[in-house]
JSON list of C-alpha atoms in Angstrom, two decimals:
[
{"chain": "J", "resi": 1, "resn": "UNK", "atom": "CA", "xyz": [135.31, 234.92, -29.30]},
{"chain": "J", "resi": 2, "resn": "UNK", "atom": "CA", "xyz": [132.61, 237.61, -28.09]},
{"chain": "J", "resi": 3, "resn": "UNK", "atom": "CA", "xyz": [135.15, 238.49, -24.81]},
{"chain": "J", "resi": 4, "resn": "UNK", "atom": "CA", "xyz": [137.68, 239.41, -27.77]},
{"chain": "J", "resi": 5, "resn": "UNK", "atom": "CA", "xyz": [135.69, 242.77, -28.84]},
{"chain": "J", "resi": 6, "resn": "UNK", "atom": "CA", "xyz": [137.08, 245.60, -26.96]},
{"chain": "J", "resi": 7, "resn": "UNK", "atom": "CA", "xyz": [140.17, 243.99, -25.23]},
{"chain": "J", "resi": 8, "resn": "UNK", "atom": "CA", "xyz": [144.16, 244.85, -26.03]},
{"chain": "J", "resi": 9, "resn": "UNK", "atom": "CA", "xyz": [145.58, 244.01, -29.19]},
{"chain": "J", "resi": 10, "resn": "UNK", "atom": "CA", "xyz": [147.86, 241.82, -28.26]},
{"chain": "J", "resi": 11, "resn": "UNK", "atom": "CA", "xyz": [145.08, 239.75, -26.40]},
{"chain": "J", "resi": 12, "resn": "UNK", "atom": "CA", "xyz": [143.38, 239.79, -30.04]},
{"chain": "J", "resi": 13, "resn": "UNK", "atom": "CA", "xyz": [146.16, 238.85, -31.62]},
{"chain": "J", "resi": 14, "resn": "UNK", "atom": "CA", "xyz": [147.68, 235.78, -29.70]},
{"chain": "J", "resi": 15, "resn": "UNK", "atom": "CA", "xyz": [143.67, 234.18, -29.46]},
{"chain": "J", "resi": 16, "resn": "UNK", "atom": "CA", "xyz": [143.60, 234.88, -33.46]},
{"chain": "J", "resi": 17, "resn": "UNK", "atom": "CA", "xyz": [146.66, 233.34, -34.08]},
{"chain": "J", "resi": 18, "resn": "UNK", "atom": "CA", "xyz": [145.54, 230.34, -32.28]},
{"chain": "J", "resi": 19, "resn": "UNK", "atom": "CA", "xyz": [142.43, 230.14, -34.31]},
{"chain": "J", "resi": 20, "resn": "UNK", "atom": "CA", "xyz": [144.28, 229.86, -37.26]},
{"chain": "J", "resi": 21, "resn": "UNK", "atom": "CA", "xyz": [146.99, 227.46, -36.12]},
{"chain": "J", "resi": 22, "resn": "UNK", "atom": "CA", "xyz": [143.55, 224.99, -34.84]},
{"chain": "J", "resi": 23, "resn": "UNK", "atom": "CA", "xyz": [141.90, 224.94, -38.37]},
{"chain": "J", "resi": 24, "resn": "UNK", "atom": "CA", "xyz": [145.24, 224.87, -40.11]},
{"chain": "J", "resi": 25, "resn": "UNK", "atom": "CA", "xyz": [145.81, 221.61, -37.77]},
{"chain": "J", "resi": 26, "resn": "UNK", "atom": "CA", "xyz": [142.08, 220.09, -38.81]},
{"chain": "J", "resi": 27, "resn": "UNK", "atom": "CA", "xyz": [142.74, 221.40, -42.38]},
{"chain": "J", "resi": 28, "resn": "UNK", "atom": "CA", "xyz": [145.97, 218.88, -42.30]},
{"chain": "J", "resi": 29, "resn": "UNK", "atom": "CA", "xyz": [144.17, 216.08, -41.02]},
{"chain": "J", "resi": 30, "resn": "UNK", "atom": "CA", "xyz": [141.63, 216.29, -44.10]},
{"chain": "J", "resi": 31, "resn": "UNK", "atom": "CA", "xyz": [138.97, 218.36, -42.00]},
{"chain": "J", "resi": 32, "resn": "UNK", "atom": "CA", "xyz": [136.71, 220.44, -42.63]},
{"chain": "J", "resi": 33, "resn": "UNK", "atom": "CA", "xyz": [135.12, 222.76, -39.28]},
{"chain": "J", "resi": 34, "resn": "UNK", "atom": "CA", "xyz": [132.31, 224.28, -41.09]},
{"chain": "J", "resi": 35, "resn": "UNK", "atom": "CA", "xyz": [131.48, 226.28, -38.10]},
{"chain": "J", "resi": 36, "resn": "UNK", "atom": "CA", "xyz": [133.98, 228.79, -37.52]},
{"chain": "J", "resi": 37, "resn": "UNK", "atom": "CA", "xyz": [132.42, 231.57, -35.97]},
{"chain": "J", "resi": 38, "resn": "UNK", "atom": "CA", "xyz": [133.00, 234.26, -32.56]},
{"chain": "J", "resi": 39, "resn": "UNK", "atom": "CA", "xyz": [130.88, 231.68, -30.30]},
{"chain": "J", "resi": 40, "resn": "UNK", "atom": "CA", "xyz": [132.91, 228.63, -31.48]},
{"chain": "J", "resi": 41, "resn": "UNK", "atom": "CA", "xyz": [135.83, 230.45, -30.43]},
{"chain": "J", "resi": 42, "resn": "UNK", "atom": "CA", "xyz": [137.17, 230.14, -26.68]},
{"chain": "J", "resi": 43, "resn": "UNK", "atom": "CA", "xyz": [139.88, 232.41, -24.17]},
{"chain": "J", "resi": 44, "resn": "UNK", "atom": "CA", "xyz": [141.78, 230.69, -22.17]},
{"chain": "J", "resi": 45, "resn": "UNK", "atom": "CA", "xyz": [143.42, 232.77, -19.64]},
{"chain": "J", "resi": 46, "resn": "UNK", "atom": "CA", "xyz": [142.73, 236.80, -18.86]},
{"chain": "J", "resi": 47, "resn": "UNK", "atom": "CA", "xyz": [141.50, 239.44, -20.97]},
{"chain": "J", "resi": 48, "resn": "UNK", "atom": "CA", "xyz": [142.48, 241.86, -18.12]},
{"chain": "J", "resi": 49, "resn": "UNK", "atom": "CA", "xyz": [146.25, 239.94, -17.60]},
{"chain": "J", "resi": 50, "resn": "UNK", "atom": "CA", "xyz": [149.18, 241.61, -19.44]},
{"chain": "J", "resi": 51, "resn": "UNK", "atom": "CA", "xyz": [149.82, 237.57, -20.62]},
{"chain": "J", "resi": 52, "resn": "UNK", "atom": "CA", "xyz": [148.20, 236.88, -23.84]},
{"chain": "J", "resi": 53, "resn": "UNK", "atom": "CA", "xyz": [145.21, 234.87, -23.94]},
{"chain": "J", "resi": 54, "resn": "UNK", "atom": "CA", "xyz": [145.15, 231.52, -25.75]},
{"chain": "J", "resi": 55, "resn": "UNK", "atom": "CA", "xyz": [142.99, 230.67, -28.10]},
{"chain": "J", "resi": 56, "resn": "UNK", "atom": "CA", "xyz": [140.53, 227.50, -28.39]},
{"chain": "J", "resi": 57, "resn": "UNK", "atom": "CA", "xyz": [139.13, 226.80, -31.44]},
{"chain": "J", "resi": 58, "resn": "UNK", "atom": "CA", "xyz": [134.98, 224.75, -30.08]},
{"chain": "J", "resi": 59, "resn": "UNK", "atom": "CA", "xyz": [132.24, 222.77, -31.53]},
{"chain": "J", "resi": 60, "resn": "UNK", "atom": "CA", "xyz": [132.83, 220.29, -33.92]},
{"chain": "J", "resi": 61, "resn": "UNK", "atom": "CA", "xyz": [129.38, 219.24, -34.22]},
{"chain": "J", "resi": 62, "resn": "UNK", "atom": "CA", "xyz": [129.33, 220.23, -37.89]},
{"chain": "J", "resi": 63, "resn": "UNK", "atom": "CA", "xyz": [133.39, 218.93, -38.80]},
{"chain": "J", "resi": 64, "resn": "UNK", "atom": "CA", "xyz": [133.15, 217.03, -41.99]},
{"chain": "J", "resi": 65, "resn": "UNK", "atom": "CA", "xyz": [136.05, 215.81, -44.24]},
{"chain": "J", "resi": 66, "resn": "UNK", "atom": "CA", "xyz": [137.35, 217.45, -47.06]},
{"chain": "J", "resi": 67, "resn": "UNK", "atom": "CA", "xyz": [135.02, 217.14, -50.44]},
{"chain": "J", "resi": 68, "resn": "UNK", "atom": "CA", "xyz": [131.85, 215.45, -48.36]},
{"chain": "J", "resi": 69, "resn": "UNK", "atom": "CA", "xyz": [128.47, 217.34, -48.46]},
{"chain": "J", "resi": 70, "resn": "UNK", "atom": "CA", "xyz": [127.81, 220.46, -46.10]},
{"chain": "J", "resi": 71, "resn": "UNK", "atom": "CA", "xyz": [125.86, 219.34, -43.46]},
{"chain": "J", "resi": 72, "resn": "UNK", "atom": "CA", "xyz": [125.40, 222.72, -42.12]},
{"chain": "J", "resi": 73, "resn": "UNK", "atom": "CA", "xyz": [127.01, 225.99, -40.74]},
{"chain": "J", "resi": 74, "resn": "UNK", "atom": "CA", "xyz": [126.32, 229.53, -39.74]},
{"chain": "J", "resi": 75, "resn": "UNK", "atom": "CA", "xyz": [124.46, 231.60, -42.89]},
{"chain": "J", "resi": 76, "resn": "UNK", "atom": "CA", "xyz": [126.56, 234.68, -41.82]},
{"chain": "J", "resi": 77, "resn": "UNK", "atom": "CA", "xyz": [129.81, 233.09, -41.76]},
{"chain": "J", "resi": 78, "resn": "UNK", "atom": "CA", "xyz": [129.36, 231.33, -44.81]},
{"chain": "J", "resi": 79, "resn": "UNK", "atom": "CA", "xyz": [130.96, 231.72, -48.03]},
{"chain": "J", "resi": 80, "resn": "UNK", "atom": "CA", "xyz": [128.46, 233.01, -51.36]},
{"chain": "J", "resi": 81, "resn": "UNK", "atom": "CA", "xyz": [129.21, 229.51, -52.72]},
{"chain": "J", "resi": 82, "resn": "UNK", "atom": "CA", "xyz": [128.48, 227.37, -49.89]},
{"chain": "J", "resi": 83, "resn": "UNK", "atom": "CA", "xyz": [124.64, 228.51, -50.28]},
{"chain": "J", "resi": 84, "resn": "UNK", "atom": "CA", "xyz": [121.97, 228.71, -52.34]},
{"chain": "J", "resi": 85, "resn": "UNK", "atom": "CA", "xyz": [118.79, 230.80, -52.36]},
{"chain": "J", "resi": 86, "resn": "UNK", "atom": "CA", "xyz": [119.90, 231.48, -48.41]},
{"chain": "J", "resi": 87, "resn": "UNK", "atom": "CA", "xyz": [120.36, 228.27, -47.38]},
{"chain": "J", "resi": 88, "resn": "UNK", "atom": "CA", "xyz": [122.55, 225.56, -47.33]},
{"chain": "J", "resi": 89, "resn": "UNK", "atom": "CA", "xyz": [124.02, 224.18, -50.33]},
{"chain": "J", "resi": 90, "resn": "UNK", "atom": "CA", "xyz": [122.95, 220.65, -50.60]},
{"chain": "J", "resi": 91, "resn": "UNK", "atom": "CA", "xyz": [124.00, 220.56, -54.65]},
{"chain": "J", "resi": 92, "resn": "UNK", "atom": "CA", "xyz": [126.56, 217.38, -55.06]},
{"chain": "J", "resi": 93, "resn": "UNK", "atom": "CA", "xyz": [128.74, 219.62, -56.62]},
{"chain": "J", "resi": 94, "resn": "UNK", "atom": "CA", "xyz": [129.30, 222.34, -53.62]},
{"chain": "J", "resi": 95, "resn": "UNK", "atom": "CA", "xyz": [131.40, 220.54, -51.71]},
{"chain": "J", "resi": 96, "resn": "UNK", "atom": "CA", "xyz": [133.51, 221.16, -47.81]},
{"chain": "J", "resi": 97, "resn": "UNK", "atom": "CA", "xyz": [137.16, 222.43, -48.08]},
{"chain": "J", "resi": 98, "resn": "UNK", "atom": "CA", "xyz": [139.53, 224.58, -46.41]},
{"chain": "J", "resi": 99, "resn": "UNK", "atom": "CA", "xyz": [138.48, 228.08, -48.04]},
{"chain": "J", "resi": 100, "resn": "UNK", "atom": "CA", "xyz": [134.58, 227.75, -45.87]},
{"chain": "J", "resi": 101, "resn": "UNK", "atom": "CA", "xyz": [136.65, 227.87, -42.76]},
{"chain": "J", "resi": 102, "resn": "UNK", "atom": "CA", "xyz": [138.87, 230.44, -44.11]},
{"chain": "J", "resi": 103, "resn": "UNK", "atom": "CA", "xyz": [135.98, 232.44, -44.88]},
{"chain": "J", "resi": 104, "resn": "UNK", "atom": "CA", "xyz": [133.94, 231.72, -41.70]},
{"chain": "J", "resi": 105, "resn": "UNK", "atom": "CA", "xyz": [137.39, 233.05, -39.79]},
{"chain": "J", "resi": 106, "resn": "UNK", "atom": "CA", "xyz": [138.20, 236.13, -41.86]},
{"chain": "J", "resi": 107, "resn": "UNK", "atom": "CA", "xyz": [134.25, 237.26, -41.13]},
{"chain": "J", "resi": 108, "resn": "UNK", "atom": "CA", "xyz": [134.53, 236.15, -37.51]},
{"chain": "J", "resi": 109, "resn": "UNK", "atom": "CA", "xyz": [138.43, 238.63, -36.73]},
{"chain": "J", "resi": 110, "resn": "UNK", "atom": "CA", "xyz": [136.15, 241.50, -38.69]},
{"chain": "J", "resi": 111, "resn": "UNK", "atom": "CA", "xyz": [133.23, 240.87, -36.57]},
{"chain": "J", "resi": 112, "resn": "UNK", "atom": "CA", "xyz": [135.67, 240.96, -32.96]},
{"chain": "J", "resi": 113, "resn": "UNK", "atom": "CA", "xyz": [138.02, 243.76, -34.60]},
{"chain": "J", "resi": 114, "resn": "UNK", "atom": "CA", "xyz": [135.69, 246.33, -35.76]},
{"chain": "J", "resi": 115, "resn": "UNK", "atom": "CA", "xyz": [132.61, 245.47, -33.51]},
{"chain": "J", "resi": 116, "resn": "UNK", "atom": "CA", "xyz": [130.54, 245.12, -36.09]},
{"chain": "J", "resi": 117, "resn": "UNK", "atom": "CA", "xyz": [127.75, 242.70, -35.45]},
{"chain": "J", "resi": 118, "resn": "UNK", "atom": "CA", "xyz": [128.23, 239.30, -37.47]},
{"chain": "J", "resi": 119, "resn": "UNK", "atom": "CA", "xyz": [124.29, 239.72, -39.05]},
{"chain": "J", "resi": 120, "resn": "UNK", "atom": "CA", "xyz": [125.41, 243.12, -40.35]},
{"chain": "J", "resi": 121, "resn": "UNK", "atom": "CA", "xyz": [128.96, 242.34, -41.88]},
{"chain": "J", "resi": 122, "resn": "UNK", "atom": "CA", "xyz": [127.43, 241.14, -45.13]},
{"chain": "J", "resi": 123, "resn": "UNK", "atom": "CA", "xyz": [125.69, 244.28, -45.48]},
{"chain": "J", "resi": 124, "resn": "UNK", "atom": "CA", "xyz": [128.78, 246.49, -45.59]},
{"chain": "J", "resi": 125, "resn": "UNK", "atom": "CA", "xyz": [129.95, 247.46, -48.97]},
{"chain": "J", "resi": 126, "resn": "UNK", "atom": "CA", "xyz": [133.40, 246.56, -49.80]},
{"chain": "J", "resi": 127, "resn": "UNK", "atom": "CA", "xyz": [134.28, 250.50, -49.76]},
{"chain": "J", "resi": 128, "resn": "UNK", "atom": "CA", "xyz": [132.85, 250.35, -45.60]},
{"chain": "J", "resi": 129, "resn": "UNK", "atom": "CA", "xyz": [134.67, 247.27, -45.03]},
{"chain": "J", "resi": 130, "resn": "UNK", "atom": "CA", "xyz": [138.20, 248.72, -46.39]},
{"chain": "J", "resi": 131, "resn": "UNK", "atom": "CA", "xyz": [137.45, 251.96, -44.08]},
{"chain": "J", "resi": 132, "resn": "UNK", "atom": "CA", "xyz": [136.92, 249.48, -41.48]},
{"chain": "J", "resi": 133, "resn": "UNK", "atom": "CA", "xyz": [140.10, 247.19, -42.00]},
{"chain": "J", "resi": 134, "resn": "UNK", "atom": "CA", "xyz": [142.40, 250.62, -42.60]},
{"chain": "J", "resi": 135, "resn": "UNK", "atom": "CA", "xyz": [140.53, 251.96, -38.53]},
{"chain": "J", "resi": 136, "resn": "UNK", "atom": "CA", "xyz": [141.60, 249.05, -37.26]},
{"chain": "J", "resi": 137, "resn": "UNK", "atom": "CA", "xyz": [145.15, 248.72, -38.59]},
{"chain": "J", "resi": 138, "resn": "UNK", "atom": "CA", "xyz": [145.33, 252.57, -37.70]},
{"chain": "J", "resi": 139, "resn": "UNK", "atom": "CA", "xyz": [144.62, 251.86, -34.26]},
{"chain": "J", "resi": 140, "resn": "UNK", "atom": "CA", "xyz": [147.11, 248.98, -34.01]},
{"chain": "J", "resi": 141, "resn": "UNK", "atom": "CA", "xyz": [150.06, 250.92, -35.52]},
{"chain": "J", "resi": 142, "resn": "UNK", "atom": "CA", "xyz": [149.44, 253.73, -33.10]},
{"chain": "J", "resi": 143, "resn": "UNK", "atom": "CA", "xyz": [148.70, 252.02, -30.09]},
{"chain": "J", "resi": 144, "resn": "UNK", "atom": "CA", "xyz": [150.71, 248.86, -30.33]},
{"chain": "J", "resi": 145, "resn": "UNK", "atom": "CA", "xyz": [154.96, 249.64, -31.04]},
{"chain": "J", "resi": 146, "resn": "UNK", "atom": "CA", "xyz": [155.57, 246.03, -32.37]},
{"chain": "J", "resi": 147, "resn": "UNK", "atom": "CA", "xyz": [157.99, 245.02, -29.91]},
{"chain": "J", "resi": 148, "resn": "UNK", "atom": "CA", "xyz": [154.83, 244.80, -27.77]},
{"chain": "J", "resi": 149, "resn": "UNK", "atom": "CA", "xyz": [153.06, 242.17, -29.88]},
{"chain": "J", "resi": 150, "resn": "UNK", "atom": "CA", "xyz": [153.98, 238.67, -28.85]},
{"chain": "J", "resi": 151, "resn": "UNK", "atom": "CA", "xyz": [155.58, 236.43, -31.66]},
{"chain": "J", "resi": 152, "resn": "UNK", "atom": "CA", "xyz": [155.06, 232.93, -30.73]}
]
């Protein structure tokens, strides 16, 4: 996930694409990662290759299924409700599902898109993050014509 700051769009896109696909896959099977974060994320192929990278989704150390207790997770890619006074969540009532990974993969693509370091992103107020998310999305529209971005 780290080797994705910096590189092409389209190398970006394809390895975030297969992000999503993985956890939608787990998500189907009643799974919960609960780690989804830039270092759980692999490349397969070349950043420096005009072929797309591939995307591995790693570590499933902390996978739990859907509605069982957290066992654990990364503070900065964790949702507001998944902790409490910092830490972990261990209330019965906060319970795994989909929308922790979904969170833990939105902060990850801001954290590899704007180069923003992951401890920082929850420091940014929402105003910084939109300027952020409009850069980006700048950058793509001029650099990228979108018969250039693969559609797999």
């Amino acid at each position: 996930g780290n080797n994705l700051r910096g590189v092409s769009a389209i190398h970006q896109l394809s390895a975030l694409r297969d992000f999503s696909l993985a956890l939608d896959f787990i998500h189907r099977l009643g799974y919960v990662h609960m780690d989804v974060k830039t270092t759980n994320l692999m490349l397969e192929g070349d950043v420096h290759s005009q072929i797309p990278v591939k995307g591995k989704l790693s570590d499933f150390g902390l996978t739990v299924k859907k509605g069982s207790e957290l066992l654990g997770g990364t503070i900065w890619y964790l949702p507001y409700e998944a902790l409490c006074k910092g830490r972990i969540c261990i209330d019965p009532f906060c319970c795994a599902d989909e929308k922790i990974d979904s969170f833990g993969l939105g902060v990850t693509i801001i954290d590899i898109l704007t180069d923003i370091p992951d401890i920082h992103l929850g420091l940014l107020t929402q105003s910084q993050l939109d300027q952020e998310i409009a850069n980006y999305k700048n950058l793509l529209q001029h650099s990228y014509p979108k018969s250039e971005v693969p559609l797999r």
